[in-house]
Tab-separated table of C-alpha atoms and ligand atoms in Angstrom:
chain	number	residue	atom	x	y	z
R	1	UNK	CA	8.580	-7.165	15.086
R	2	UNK	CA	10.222	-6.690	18.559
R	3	UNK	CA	12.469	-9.328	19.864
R	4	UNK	CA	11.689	-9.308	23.232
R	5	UNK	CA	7.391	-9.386	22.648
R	6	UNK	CA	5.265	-12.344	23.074
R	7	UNK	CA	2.656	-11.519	20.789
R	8	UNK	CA	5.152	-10.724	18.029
R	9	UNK	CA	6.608	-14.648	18.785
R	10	UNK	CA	3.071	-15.873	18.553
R	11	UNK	CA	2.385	-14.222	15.312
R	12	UNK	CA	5.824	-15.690	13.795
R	13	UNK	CA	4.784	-18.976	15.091
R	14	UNK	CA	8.075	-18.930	17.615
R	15	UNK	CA	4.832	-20.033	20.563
R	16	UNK	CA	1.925	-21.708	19.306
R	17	UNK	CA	-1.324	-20.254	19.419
R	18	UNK	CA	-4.745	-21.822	18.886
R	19	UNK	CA	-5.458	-19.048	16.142
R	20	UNK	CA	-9.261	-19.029	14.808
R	21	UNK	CA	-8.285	-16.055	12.223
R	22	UNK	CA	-5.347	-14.483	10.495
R	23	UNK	CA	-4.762	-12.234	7.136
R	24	UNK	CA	-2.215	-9.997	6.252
R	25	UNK	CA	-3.031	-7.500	9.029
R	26	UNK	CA	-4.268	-9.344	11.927
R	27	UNK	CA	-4.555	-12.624	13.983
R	28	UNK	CA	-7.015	-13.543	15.815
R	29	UNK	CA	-5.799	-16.504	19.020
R	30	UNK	CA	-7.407	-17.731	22.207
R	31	UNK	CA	-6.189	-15.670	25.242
R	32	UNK	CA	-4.267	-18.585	26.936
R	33	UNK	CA	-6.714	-17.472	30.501
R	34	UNK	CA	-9.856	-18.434	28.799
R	35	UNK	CA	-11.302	-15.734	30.955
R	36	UNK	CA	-14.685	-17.498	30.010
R	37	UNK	CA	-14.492	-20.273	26.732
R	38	UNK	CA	-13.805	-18.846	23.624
R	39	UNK	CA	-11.826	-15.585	24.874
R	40	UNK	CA	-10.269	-14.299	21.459
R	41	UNK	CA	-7.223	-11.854	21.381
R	42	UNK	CA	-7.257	-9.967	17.739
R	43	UNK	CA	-3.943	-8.464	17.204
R	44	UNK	CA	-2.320	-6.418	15.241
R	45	UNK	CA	0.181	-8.375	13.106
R	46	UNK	CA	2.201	-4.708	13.184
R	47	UNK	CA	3.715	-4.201	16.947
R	48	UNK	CA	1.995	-1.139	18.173
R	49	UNK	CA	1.847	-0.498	21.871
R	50	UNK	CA	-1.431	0.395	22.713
R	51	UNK	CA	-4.608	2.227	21.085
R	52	UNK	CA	-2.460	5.478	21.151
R	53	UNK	CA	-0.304	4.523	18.530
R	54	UNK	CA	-2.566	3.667	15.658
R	55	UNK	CA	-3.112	5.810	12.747
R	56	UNK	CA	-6.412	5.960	10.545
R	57	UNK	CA	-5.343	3.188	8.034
R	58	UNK	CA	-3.907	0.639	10.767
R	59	UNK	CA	-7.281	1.056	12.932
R	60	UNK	CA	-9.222	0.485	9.643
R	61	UNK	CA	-7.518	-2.377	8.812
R	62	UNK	CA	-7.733	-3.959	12.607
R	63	UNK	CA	-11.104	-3.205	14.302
R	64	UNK	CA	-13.099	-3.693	10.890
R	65	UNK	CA	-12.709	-7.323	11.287
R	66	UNK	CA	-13.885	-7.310	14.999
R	67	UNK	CA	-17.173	-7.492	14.078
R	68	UNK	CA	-17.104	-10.868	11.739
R	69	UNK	CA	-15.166	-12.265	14.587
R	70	UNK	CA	-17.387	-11.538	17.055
R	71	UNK	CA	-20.024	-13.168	15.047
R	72	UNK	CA	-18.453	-16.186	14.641
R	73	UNK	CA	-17.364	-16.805	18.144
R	74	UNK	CA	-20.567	-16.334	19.270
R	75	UNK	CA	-22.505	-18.185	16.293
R	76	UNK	CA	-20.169	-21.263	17.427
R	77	UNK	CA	-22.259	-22.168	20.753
R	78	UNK	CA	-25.468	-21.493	21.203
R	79	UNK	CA	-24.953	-20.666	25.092
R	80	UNK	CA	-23.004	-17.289	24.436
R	81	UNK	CA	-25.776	-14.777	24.774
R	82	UNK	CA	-23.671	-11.385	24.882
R	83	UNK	CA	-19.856	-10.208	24.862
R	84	UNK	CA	-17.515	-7.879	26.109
R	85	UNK	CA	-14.911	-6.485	24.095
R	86	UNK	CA	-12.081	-4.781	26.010
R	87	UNK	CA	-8.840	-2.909	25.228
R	88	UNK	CA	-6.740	-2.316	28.041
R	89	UNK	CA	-3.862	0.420	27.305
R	90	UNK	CA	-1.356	0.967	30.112
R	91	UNK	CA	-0.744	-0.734	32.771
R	92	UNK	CA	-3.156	1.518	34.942
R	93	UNK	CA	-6.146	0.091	32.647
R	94	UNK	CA	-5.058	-3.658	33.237
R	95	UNK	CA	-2.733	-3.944	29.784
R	96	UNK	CA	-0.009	-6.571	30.294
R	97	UNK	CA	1.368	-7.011	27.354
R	98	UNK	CA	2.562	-3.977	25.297
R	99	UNK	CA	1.758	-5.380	21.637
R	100	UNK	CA	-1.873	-3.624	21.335
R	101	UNK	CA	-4.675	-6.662	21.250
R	102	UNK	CA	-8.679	-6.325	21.568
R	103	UNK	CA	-10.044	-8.782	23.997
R	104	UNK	CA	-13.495	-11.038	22.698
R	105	UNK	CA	-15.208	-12.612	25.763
R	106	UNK	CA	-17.643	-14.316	25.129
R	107	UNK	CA	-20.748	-14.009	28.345
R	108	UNK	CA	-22.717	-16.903	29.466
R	109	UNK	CA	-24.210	-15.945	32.959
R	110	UNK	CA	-23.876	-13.478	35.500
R	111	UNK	CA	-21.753	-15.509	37.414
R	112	UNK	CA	-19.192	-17.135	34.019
R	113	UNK	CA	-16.223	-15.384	35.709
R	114	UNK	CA	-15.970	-11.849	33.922
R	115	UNK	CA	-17.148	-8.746	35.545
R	116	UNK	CA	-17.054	-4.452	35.381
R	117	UNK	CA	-17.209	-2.395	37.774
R	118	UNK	CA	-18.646	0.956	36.389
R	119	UNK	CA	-18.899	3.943	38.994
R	120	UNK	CA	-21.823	6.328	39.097
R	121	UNK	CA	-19.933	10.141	39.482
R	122	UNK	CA	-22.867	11.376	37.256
R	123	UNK	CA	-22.967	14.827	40.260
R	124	UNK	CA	-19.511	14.681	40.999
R	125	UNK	CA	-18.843	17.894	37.667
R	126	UNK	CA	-20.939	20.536	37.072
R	127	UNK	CA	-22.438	21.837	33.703
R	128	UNK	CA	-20.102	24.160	33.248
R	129	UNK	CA	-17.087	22.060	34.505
R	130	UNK	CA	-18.217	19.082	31.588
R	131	UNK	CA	-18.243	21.487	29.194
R	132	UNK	CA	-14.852	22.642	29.762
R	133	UNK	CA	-13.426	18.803	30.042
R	134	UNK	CA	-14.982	18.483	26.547
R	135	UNK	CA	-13.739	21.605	25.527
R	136	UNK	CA	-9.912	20.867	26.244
R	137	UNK	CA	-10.792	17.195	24.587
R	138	UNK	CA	-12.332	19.048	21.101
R	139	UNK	CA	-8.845	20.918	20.872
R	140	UNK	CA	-7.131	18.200	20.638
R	141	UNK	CA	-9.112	16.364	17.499
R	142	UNK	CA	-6.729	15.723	14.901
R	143	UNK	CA	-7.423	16.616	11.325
Q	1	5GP	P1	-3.872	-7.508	28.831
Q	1	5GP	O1	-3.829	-7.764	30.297
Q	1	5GP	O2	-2.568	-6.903	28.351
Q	1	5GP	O3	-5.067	-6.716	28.359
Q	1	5GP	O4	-4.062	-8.913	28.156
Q	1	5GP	C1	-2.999	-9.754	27.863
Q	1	5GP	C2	-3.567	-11.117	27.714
Q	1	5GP	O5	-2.599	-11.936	27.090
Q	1	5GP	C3	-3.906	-11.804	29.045
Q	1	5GP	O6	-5.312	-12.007	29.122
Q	1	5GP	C4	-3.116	-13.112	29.009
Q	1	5GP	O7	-3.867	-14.211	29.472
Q	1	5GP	C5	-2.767	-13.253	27.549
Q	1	5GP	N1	-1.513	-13.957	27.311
Q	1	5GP	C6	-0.332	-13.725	27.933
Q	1	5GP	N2	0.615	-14.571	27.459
Q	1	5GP	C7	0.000	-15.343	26.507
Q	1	5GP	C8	0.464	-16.381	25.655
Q	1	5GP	O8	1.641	-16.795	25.675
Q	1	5GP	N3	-0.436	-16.929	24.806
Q	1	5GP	C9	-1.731	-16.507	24.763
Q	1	5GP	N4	-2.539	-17.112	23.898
Q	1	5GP	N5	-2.202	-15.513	25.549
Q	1	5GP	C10	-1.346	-14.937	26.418
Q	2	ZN	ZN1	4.819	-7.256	19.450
């Protein structure tokens, strides 16, 4: 628990939440922005900062109930046809809150209000220069 973190407040029920999930390891609230209807937060009920800090067990315990969540949001109205689910860690990838979550938004339409940009640099590295980037990256596997 950290004092000073809103998710850890809304996990102690210090700020309400309208939570559709909990157990011992997670809950599971709307994302007060309702990016599109039914945008779920699952969080970690253990205050970790972002995806860096997990280890095997915690990750286990967290992302295996993404998927039943998932279903359920989307089994709840028959207009969500797809979802994103999104992690932001740092600031530079859009995280705002420093109490890891995994964001559940539900799609609708091409024009519900969420939307990715994804650039194309598929000729910006050569062979030889992807094979070193996943070189340096298979170094530093752990275990
Ligand atoms: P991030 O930008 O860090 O990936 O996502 C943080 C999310 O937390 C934002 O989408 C924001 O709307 C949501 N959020 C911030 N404060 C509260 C709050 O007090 N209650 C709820 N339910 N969501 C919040
Ligand atoms: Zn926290």
């Amino acid at each position: 628990m950290d004092e000073n973190c809103i998710f850890c407040k809304i996990i102690n029920n210090e700020i309400p939440s309208t939570t559709i999930y909990e157990d011992d390891d997670i809950k599971a609230f709307f994302d007060i922005s309702q990016v599109t209807p039914g945008h779920t937060l699952v969080v970690p009920k253990k205050h970790v900062q972002d995806i860096f800090a997990y280890d095997e067990d915690l990750a286990e315990r967290v992302f295996k109930k993404v998927p039943m969540i998932a279903r359920a949001i989307k089994a709840s109205n028959p207009k969500i046809i797809g979802m994103n689910i999104c992690q932001n860690n740092g600031k530079i990838a859009y995280q705002s809150v420093m109490h890891s979550h995994i964001h559940l938004v539900p799609r609708y339409s091409n024009d519900d209000d969420f939307s990715m940009h994804w650039g194309d640099n598929t000729d910006l590295a050569s062979n030889d220069e992807l094979q070193a980037r996943a070189d340096k990256i298979k170094q530093n596997l752990e275990g």
